XYZ file of C-alpha atoms in Angstrom:
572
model
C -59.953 -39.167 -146.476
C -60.353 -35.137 -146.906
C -57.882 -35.159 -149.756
C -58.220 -31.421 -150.068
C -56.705 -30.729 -146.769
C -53.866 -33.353 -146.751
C -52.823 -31.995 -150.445
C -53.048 -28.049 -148.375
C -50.731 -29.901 -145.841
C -48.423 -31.612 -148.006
C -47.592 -28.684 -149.766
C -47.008 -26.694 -147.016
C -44.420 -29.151 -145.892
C -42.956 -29.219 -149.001
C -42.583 -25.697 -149.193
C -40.830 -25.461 -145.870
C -38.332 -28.092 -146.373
C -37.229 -26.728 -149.497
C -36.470 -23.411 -147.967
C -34.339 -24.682 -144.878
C -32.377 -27.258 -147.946
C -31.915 -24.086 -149.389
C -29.165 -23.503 -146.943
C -28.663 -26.736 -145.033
C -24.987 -27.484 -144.910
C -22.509 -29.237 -142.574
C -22.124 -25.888 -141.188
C -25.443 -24.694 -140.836
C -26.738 -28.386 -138.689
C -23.587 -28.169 -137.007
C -24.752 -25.096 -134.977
C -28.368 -26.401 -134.284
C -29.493 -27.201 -130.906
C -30.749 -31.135 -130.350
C -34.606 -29.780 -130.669
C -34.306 -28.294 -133.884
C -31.690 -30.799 -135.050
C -34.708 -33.478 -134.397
C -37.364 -31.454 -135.447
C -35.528 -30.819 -139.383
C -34.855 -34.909 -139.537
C -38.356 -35.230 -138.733
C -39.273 -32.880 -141.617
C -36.987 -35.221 -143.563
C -38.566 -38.243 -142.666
C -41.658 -36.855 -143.245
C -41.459 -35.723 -146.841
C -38.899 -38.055 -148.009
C -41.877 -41.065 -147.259
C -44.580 -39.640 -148.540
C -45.842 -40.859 -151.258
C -47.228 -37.223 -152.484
C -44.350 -34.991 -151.801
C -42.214 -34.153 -154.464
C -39.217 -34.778 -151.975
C -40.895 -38.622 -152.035
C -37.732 -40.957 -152.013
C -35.705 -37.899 -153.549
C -31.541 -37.450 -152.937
C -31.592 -33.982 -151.300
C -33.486 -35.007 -148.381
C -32.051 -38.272 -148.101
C -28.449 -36.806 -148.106
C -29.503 -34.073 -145.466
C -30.623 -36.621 -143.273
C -26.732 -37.721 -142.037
C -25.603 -34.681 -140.707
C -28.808 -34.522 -138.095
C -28.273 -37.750 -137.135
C -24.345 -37.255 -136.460
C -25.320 -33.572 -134.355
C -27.794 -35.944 -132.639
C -25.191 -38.167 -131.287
C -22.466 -35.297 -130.341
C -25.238 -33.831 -128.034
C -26.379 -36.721 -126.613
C -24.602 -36.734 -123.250
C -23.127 -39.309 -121.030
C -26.562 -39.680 -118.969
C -28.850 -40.408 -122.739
C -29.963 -37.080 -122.176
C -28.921 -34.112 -124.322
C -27.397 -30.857 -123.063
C -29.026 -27.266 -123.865
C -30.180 -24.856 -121.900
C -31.233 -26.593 -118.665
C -28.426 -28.429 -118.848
C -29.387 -32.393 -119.552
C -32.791 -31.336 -118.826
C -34.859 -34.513 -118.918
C -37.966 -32.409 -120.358
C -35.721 -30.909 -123.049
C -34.760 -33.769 -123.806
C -38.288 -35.078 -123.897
C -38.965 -32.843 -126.315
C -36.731 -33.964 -128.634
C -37.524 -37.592 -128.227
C -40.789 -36.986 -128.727
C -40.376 -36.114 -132.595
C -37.573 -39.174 -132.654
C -40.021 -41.390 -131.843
C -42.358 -39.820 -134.452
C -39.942 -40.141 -136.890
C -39.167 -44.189 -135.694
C -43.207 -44.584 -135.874
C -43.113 -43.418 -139.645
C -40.383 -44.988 -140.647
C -41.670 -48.571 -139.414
C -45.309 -48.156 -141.055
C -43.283 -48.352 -144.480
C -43.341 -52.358 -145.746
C -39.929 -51.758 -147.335
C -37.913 -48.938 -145.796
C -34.810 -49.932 -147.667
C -30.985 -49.317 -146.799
C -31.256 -45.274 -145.872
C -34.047 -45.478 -143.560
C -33.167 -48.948 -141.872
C -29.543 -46.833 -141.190
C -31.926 -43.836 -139.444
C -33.715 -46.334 -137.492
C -31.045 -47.958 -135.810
C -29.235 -44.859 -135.089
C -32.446 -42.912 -133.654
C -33.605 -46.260 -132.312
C -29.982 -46.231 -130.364
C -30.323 -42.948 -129.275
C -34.042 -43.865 -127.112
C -32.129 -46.992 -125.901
C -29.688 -44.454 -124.277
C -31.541 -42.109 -122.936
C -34.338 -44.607 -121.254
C -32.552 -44.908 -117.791
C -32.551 -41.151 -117.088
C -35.893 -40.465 -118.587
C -37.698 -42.735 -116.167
C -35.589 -41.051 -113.273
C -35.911 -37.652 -114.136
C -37.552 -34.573 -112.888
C -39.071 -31.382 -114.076
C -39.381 -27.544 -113.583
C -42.748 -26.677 -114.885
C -46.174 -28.000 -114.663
C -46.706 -28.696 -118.309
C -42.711 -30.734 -118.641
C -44.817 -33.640 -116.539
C -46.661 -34.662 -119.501
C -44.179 -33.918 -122.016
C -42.015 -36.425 -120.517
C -44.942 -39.135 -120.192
C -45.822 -38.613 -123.703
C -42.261 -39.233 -124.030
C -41.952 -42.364 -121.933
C -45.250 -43.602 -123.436
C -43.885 -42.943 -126.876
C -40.655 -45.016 -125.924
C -42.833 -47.942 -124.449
C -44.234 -48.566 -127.610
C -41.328 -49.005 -129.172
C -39.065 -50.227 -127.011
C -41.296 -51.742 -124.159
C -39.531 -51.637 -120.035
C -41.476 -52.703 -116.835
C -40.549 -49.633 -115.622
C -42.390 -47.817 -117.674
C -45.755 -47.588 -117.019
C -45.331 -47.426 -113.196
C -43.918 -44.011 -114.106
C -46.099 -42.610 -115.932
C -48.991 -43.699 -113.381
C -46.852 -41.830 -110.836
C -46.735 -38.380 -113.167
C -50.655 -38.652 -113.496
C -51.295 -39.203 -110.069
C -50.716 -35.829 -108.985
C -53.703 -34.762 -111.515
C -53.828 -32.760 -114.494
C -53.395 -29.198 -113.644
C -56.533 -28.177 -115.048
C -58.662 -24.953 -113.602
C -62.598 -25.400 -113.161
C -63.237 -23.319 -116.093
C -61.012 -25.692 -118.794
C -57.690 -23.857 -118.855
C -54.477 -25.631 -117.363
C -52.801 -23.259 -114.877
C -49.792 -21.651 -116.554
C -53.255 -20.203 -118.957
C -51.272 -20.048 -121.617
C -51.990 -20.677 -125.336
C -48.522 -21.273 -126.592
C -47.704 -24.116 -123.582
C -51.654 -25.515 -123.947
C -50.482 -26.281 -127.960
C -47.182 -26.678 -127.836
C -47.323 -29.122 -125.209
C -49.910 -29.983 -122.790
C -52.881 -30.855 -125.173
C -50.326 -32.595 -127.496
C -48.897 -34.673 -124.703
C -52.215 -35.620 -123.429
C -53.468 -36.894 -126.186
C -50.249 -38.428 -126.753
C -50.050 -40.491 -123.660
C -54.157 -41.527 -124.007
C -53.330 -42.978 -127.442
C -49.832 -44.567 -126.515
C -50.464 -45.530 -122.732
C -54.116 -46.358 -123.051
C -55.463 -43.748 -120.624
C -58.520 -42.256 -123.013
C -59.782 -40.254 -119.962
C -57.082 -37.830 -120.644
C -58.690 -36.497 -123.916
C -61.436 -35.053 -121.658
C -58.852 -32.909 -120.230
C -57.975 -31.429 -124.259
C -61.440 -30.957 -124.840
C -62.284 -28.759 -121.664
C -59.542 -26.540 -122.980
C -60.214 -26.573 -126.788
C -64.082 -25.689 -125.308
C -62.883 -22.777 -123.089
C -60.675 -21.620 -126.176
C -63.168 -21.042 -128.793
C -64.808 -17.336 -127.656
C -61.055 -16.464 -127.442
C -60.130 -16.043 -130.956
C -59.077 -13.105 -133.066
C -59.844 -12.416 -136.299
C -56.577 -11.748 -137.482
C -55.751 -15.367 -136.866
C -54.372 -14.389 -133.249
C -55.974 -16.052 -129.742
C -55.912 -13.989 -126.641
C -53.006 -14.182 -124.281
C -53.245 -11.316 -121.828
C -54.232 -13.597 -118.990
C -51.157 -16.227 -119.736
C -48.784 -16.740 -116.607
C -46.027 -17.391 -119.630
C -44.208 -15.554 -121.433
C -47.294 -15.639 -124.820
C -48.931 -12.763 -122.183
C -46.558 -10.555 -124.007
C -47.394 -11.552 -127.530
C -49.749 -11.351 -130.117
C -49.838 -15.501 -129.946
C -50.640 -16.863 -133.385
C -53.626 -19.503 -133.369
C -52.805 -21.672 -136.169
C -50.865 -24.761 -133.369
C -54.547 -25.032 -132.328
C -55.544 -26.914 -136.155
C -54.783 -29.915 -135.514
C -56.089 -30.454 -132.086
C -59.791 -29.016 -133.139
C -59.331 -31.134 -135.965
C -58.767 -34.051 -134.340
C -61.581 -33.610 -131.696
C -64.176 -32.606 -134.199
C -63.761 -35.742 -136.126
C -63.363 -37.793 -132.323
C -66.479 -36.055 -131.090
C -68.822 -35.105 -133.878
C -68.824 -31.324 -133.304
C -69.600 -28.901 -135.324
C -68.050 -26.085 -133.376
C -64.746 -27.864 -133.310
C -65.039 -28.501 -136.822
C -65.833 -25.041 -137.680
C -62.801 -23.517 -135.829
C -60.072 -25.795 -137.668
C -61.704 -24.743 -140.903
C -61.446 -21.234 -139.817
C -57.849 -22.219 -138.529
C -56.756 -23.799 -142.216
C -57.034 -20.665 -143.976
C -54.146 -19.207 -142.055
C -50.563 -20.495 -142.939
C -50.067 -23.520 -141.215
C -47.855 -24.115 -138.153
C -45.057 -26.784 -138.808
C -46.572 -28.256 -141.897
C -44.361 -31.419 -142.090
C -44.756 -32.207 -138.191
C -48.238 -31.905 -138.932
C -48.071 -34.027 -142.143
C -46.126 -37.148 -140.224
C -48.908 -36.512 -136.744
C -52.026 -37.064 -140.202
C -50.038 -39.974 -141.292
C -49.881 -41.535 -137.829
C -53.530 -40.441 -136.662
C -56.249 -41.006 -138.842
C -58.225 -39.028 -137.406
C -56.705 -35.774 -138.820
C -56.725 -37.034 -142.221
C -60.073 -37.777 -142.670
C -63.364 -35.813 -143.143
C -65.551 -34.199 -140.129
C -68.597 -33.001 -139.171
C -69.442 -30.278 -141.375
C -68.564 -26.283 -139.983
C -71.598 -24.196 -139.502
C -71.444 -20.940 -141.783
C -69.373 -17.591 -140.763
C -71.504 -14.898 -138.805
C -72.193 -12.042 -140.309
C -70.453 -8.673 -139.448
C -67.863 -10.326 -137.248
C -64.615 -10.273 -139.546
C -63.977 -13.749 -140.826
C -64.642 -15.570 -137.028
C -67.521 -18.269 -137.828
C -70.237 -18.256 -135.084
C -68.997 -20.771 -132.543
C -65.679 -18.870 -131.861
C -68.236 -15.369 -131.441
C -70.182 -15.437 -128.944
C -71.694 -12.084 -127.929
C -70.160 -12.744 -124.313
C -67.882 -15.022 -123.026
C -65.466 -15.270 -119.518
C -63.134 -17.281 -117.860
C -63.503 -16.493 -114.275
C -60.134 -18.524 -112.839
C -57.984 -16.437 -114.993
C -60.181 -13.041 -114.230
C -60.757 -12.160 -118.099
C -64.076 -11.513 -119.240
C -65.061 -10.750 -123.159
C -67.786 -8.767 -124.838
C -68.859 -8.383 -128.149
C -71.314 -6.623 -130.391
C -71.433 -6.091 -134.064
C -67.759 -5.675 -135.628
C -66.880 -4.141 -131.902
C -64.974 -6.288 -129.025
C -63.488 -5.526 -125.798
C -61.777 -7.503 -123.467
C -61.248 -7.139 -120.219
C -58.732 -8.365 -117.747
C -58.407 -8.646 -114.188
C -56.880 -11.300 -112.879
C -52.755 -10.055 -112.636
C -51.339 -13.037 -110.124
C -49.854 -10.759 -106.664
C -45.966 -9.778 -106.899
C -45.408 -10.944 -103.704
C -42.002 -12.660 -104.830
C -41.608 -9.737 -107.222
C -41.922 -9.914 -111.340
C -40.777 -13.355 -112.345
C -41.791 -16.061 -114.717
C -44.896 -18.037 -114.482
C -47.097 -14.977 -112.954
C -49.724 -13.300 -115.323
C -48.243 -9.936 -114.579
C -49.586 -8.201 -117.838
C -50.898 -4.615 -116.598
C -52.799 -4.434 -120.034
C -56.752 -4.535 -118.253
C -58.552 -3.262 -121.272
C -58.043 -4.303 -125.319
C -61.016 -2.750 -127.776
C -61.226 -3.498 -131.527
C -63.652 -2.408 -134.370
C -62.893 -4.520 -137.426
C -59.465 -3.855 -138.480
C -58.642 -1.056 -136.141
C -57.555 -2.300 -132.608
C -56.804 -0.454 -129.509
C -54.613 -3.508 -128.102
C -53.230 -2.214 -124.678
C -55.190 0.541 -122.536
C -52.675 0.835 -119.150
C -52.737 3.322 -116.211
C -49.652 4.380 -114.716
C -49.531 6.581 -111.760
C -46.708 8.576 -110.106
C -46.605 6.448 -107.002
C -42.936 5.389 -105.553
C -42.243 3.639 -108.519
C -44.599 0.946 -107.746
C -45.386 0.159 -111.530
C -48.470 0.399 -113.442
C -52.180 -0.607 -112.109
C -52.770 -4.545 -111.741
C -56.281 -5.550 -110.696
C -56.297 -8.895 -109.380
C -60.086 -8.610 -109.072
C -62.486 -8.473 -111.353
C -66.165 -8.404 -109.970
C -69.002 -8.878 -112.770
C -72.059 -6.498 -112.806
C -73.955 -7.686 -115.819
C -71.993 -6.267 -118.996
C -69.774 -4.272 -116.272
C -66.706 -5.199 -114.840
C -65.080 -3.256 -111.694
C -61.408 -3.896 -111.414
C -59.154 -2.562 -108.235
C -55.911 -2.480 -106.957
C -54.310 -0.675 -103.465
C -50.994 0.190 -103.709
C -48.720 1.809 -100.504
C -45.590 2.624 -99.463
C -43.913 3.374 -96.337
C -41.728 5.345 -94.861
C -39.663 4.053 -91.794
C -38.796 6.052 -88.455
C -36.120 5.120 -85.600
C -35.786 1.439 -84.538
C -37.113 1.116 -80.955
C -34.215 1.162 -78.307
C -34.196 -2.473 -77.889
C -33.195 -2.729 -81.718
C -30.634 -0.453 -82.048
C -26.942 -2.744 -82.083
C -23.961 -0.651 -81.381
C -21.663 -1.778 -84.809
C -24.938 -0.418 -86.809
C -25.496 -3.605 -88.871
C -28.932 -4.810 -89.045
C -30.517 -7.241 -91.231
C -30.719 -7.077 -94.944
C -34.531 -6.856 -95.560
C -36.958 -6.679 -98.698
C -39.638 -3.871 -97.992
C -41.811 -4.165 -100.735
C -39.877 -1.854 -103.575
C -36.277 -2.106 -102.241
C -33.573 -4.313 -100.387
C -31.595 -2.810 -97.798
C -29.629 -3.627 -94.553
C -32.009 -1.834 -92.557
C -34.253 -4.237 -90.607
C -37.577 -2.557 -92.240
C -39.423 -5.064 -90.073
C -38.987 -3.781 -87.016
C -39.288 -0.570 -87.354
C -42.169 1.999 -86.868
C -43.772 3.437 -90.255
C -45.681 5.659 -91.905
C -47.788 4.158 -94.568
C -48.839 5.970 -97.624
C -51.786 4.585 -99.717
C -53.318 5.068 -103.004
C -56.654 2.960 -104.033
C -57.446 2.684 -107.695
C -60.740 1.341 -108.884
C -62.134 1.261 -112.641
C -65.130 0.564 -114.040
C -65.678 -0.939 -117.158
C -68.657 -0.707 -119.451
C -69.354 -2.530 -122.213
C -72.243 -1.592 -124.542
C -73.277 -1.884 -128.264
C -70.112 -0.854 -130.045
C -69.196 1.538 -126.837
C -66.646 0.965 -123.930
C -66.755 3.030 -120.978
C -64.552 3.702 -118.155
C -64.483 5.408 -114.886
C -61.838 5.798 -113.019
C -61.658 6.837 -109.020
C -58.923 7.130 -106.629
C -58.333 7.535 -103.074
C -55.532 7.805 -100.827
C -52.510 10.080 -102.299
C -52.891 13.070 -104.678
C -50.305 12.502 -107.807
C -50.202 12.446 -111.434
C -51.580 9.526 -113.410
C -50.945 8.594 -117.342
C -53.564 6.515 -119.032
C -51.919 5.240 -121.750
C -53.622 3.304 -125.243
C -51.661 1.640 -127.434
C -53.337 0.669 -131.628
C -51.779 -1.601 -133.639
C -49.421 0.132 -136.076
C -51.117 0.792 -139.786
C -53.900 3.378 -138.900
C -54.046 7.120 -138.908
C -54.606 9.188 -135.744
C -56.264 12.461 -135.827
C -57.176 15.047 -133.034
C -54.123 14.263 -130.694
C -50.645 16.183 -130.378
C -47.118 14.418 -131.084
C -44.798 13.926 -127.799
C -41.446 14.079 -128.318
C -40.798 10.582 -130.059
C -42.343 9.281 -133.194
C -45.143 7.144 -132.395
C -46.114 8.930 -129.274
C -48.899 11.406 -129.051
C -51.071 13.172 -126.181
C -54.750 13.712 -126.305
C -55.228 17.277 -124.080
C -59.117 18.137 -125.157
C -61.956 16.504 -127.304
C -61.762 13.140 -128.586
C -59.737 11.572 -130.587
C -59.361 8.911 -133.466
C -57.937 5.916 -135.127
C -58.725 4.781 -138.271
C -57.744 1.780 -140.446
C -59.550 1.552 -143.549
C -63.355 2.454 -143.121
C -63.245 1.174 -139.333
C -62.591 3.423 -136.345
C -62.126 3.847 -132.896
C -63.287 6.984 -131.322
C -61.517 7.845 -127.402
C -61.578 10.697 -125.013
C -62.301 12.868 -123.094
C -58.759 14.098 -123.217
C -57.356 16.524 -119.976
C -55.544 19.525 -119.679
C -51.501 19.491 -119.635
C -50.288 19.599 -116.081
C -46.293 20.152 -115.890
C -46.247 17.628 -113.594
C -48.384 14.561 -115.472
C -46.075 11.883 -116.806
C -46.595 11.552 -120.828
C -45.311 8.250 -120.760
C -45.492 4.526 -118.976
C -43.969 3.642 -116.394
C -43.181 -0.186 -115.455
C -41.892 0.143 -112.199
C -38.575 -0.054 -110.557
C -38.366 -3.729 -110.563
C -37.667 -3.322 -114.282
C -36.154 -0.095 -114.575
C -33.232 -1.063 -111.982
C -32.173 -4.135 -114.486
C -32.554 -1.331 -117.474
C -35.504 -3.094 -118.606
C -39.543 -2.532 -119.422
C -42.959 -4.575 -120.392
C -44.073 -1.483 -122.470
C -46.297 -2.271 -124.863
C -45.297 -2.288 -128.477
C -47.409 -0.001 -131.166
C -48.878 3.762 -131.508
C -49.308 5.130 -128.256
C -51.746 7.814 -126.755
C -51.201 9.277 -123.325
C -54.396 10.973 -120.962
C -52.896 12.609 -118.198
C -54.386 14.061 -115.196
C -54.627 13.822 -111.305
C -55.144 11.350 -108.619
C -57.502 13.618 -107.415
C -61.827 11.907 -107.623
C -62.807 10.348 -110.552
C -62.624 10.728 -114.289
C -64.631 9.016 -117.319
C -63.501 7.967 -120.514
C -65.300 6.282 -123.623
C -64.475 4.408 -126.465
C -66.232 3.725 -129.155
C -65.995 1.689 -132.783
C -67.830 2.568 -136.067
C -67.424 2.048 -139.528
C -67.779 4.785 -141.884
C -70.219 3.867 -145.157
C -68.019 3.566 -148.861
């Protein structure tokens, strides 16, 4: 048993279930949802049977444990299924089962549960009972629900076995896990691939015998590993989920690398959940009753290769000088303390911005140590069609060449035959707008504007060239740092945090590591100083702008222009 890492873990838990005691009340669970109603009597559970917490067996937690259980019940519905968001969603509801039956696994390891637990384990036990009929009926709205609600089902047939069962779950797997050639799942999102898919998968091949399955988790944990950050982040940009907007956190991925290093034998598994362990850990007691249940996590594994040198705290296996996952059109490059990501693989708007498209016009992030240029974006003055989106990205050894056409249309007389004498046509989408103006059959006049950028990648050095073709107009490029550097050689715009490089190059500087930019351009009255998302936000009042220090390039749609970036650490 690795003793050191189930004491980290315990403690963790303990920590975290002292602070939400801290305020729990009647009041307080009263206005939880059923998820994190579940999710704090698992917690409960967790600590109050184990052996090494100092909540072990311990009044507080034992007393706390009622109201869950009674908010439990009130939002169970009529169907078994609880009410939330989606309604009585039976993968909400999955989710919630999914810790119950966690917490009924735990509970019936224990030789002699006595009086208080026996109560929880009828009740929770009561609550799966209810809720079977609708689970094995149900549907779902996302590709990742299907195997939340097997691991659900397979979690249920353990404990309370039906015939009906596993015919269900066959018929969920049958359709084939949604997995792209290069090992990520198709939403390509972090946050879903640890919060559920992986999770479930291994879930079901443990519960529901189906040990192929963990084939599919360790594809993804393998395409994973050049992806990591060494401020304990993963990348997200190419995520068709909402995590394409964050700066995801990494530490959900412990205790799947943990699990398949000590499964497999590798090292480079092993060496990213020790990485992993030194960050705080993600839902300590959840991850203290999946130890207890799963050996696997709680004992020792292969041992981690050292740290590379020079490459912030990211041990070898999750730094590889290049690295690319060509179904999601992101490609990263690394040298030194220096690397740059690019991304070109936005999914088309064809039925506009929505959920579950990678829509993230971010195409470029560069970092140098500590300093990080997180978000270069180019927006250009073209009938409010939004920033650049590349949905190509062609490789030319350490080059990538991203491109995008945009155009726009203006519309002449409908032809005779059209015209109707009460002057209503159809109501028509046209690309930008909605009107009642039968777009499609009218004549037009098509305005274009071609964008293509080059992206070079050298030792410590990012270049870019940018051409267009088609319409002259103005163009911002626009590079967002992380907040908690100094700039120098650039001129404040109007709001704090906003800044415009006209000549020269500029800088950003966090500690002794910087990232040098420019060529800046001239002022034009007419260049836009700021980002633009496009009318498909602006109309609802909203935006995907970028959070952090921002540094606007402005210039013409008019040839080409070149920029470079480059990182460097200055000596004491």
């Amino acid at each position: 048993m690795d003793t050191a890492f189930l004491e980290q873990v315990s403690r963790a838990a303990d920590r975290h279930v002292a602070d939400f005691l801290a305020t729990h009340d009647d009041d307080d669970v009263q206005a939880l949802a059923h998820r994190p109603a579940m999710a704090r009597l698992l917690d409960l559970v967790t600590v109050f049977t184990e052996t090494g917490s100092s909540f072990h067996l311990a009044d507080r937690p034992g007393a706390a444990m009622g109201p869950c259980l009674d908010r439990l019940e009130a939002l169970q519905g009529p169907t078994g299924l609880f009410d939330g968001t989606n309604l009585c969603s039976p993968p909400d509801s999955a989710f919630t089962l999914n810790d119950v039956c966690l917490a009924l696994r735990l509970i019936r390891r224990l030789a002699a549960p006595g009086p208080l637990l026996e109560e929880v384990d009828a009740r929770l036990s009561a609550i799966v009972a209810r809720s079977v009929d609708a689970m094995v009926a149900g549907g779902v709205h996302t590709p990742n629900h299907r195997w939340e609600l097997c691991a659900a089902l397979a979690q249920v047939n353990l404990l309370q076995p039906r015939a009906d069962i596993p015919p269900r779950i066959a018929q969920w797997l049958a359709e084939g896990i949604d997995q792209l050639p290069d090992g990520m799942y198709s939403e390509r999102s972090p946050l879903y691939a640890t919060a559920v898919t992986n999770p479930s998968l291994l879930t079901i091949a443990d519960c529901a015998d189906r040990p192929e399955l963990v084939d599919h988790v360790r594809r993804n944990l393998t395409a994973f590993l050049p992806w990591f950050n060494g401020d304990g982040t993963v990348e997200s940009v190419f995520s068709r989920r909402q995590d394409q907007w964050m700066a995801f956190g990494a530490a959900p991925f412990l205790h799947l690398y943990r699990r398949l290093a000590a499964q497999d034998g590798r090292p480079d598994f092993a060496a990213a959940a020790a990485w992993l362990a030194r960050f705080p850990l993600h839902e300590p007691a959840k991850l203290l009753a999946i130890a207890r249940l799963d050996p696997r996590l709680a004992g020792t594994g292969p041992a981690a290769p050292p740290p590379a040198a020079g490459v912030l705290s990211l041990p070898r296996a999750l730094a590889p000088e290049e690295a690319a996952l060509e179904s999601c059109g992101v490609y990263r490059f690394r040298s030194g303390a220096s690397v740059a990501t690019v991304f070109g693989g936005c999914d088309p708007l064809v039925p506009g911005v929505g959920s579950g498209l990678a829509t993230n016009p971010s195409f470029l992030r560069f970092g140098h140590g500590a300093a990080l240029l997180s978000d270069v974006r180019l927006s250009r003055s073209f009938f409010d069609l939004g920033p650049f989106r590349s949905q190509r990205a062609l490789r030319q050894d350490r080059s990538m060449v991203l491109s995008e056409e945009v155009q726009a249309n203006f519309y002449q007389p409908l032809p005779p035959e059209r015209v109707r004498a009460d002057g209503v046509y159809a109501l028509e989408h046209e690309g930008r707008f909605s009107a009642a103006m039968e777009f499609s059959a009218r004549p037009r006049d098509i305005h274009r504007l071609a964008t293509e950028i080059v992206v070079q990648c050298d030792a410590g050095h990012v270049g870019l060239d940018i051409g267009f073709a088609g319409t002259q107009t103005a163009f911002a490029l626009e590079l967002t740092f992380r907040p908690g550097g100094v700039l120098d050689g650039v001129e404040r715009v109007g709001d704090a945090g906003t800044f415009r490089l006209v000549a020269g190059t500029g800088s950003y500087r966090v500690g002794n590591e910087v990232i040098e930019f420019g060529p800046g351009l001239p002022m034009d009255p007419d260049d836009p100083a700021g980002y633009n998302p496009g009318e498909s936000y602006r109309y609802l009042g909203g935006t995907n702008a970028a959070g952090g220090v921002k540094v606007y390039i402005t210039g013409r749609t008019a040839g080409s222009h070149r920029f470079r970036f480059r990182g460097y650490t200055v000596p004491g």
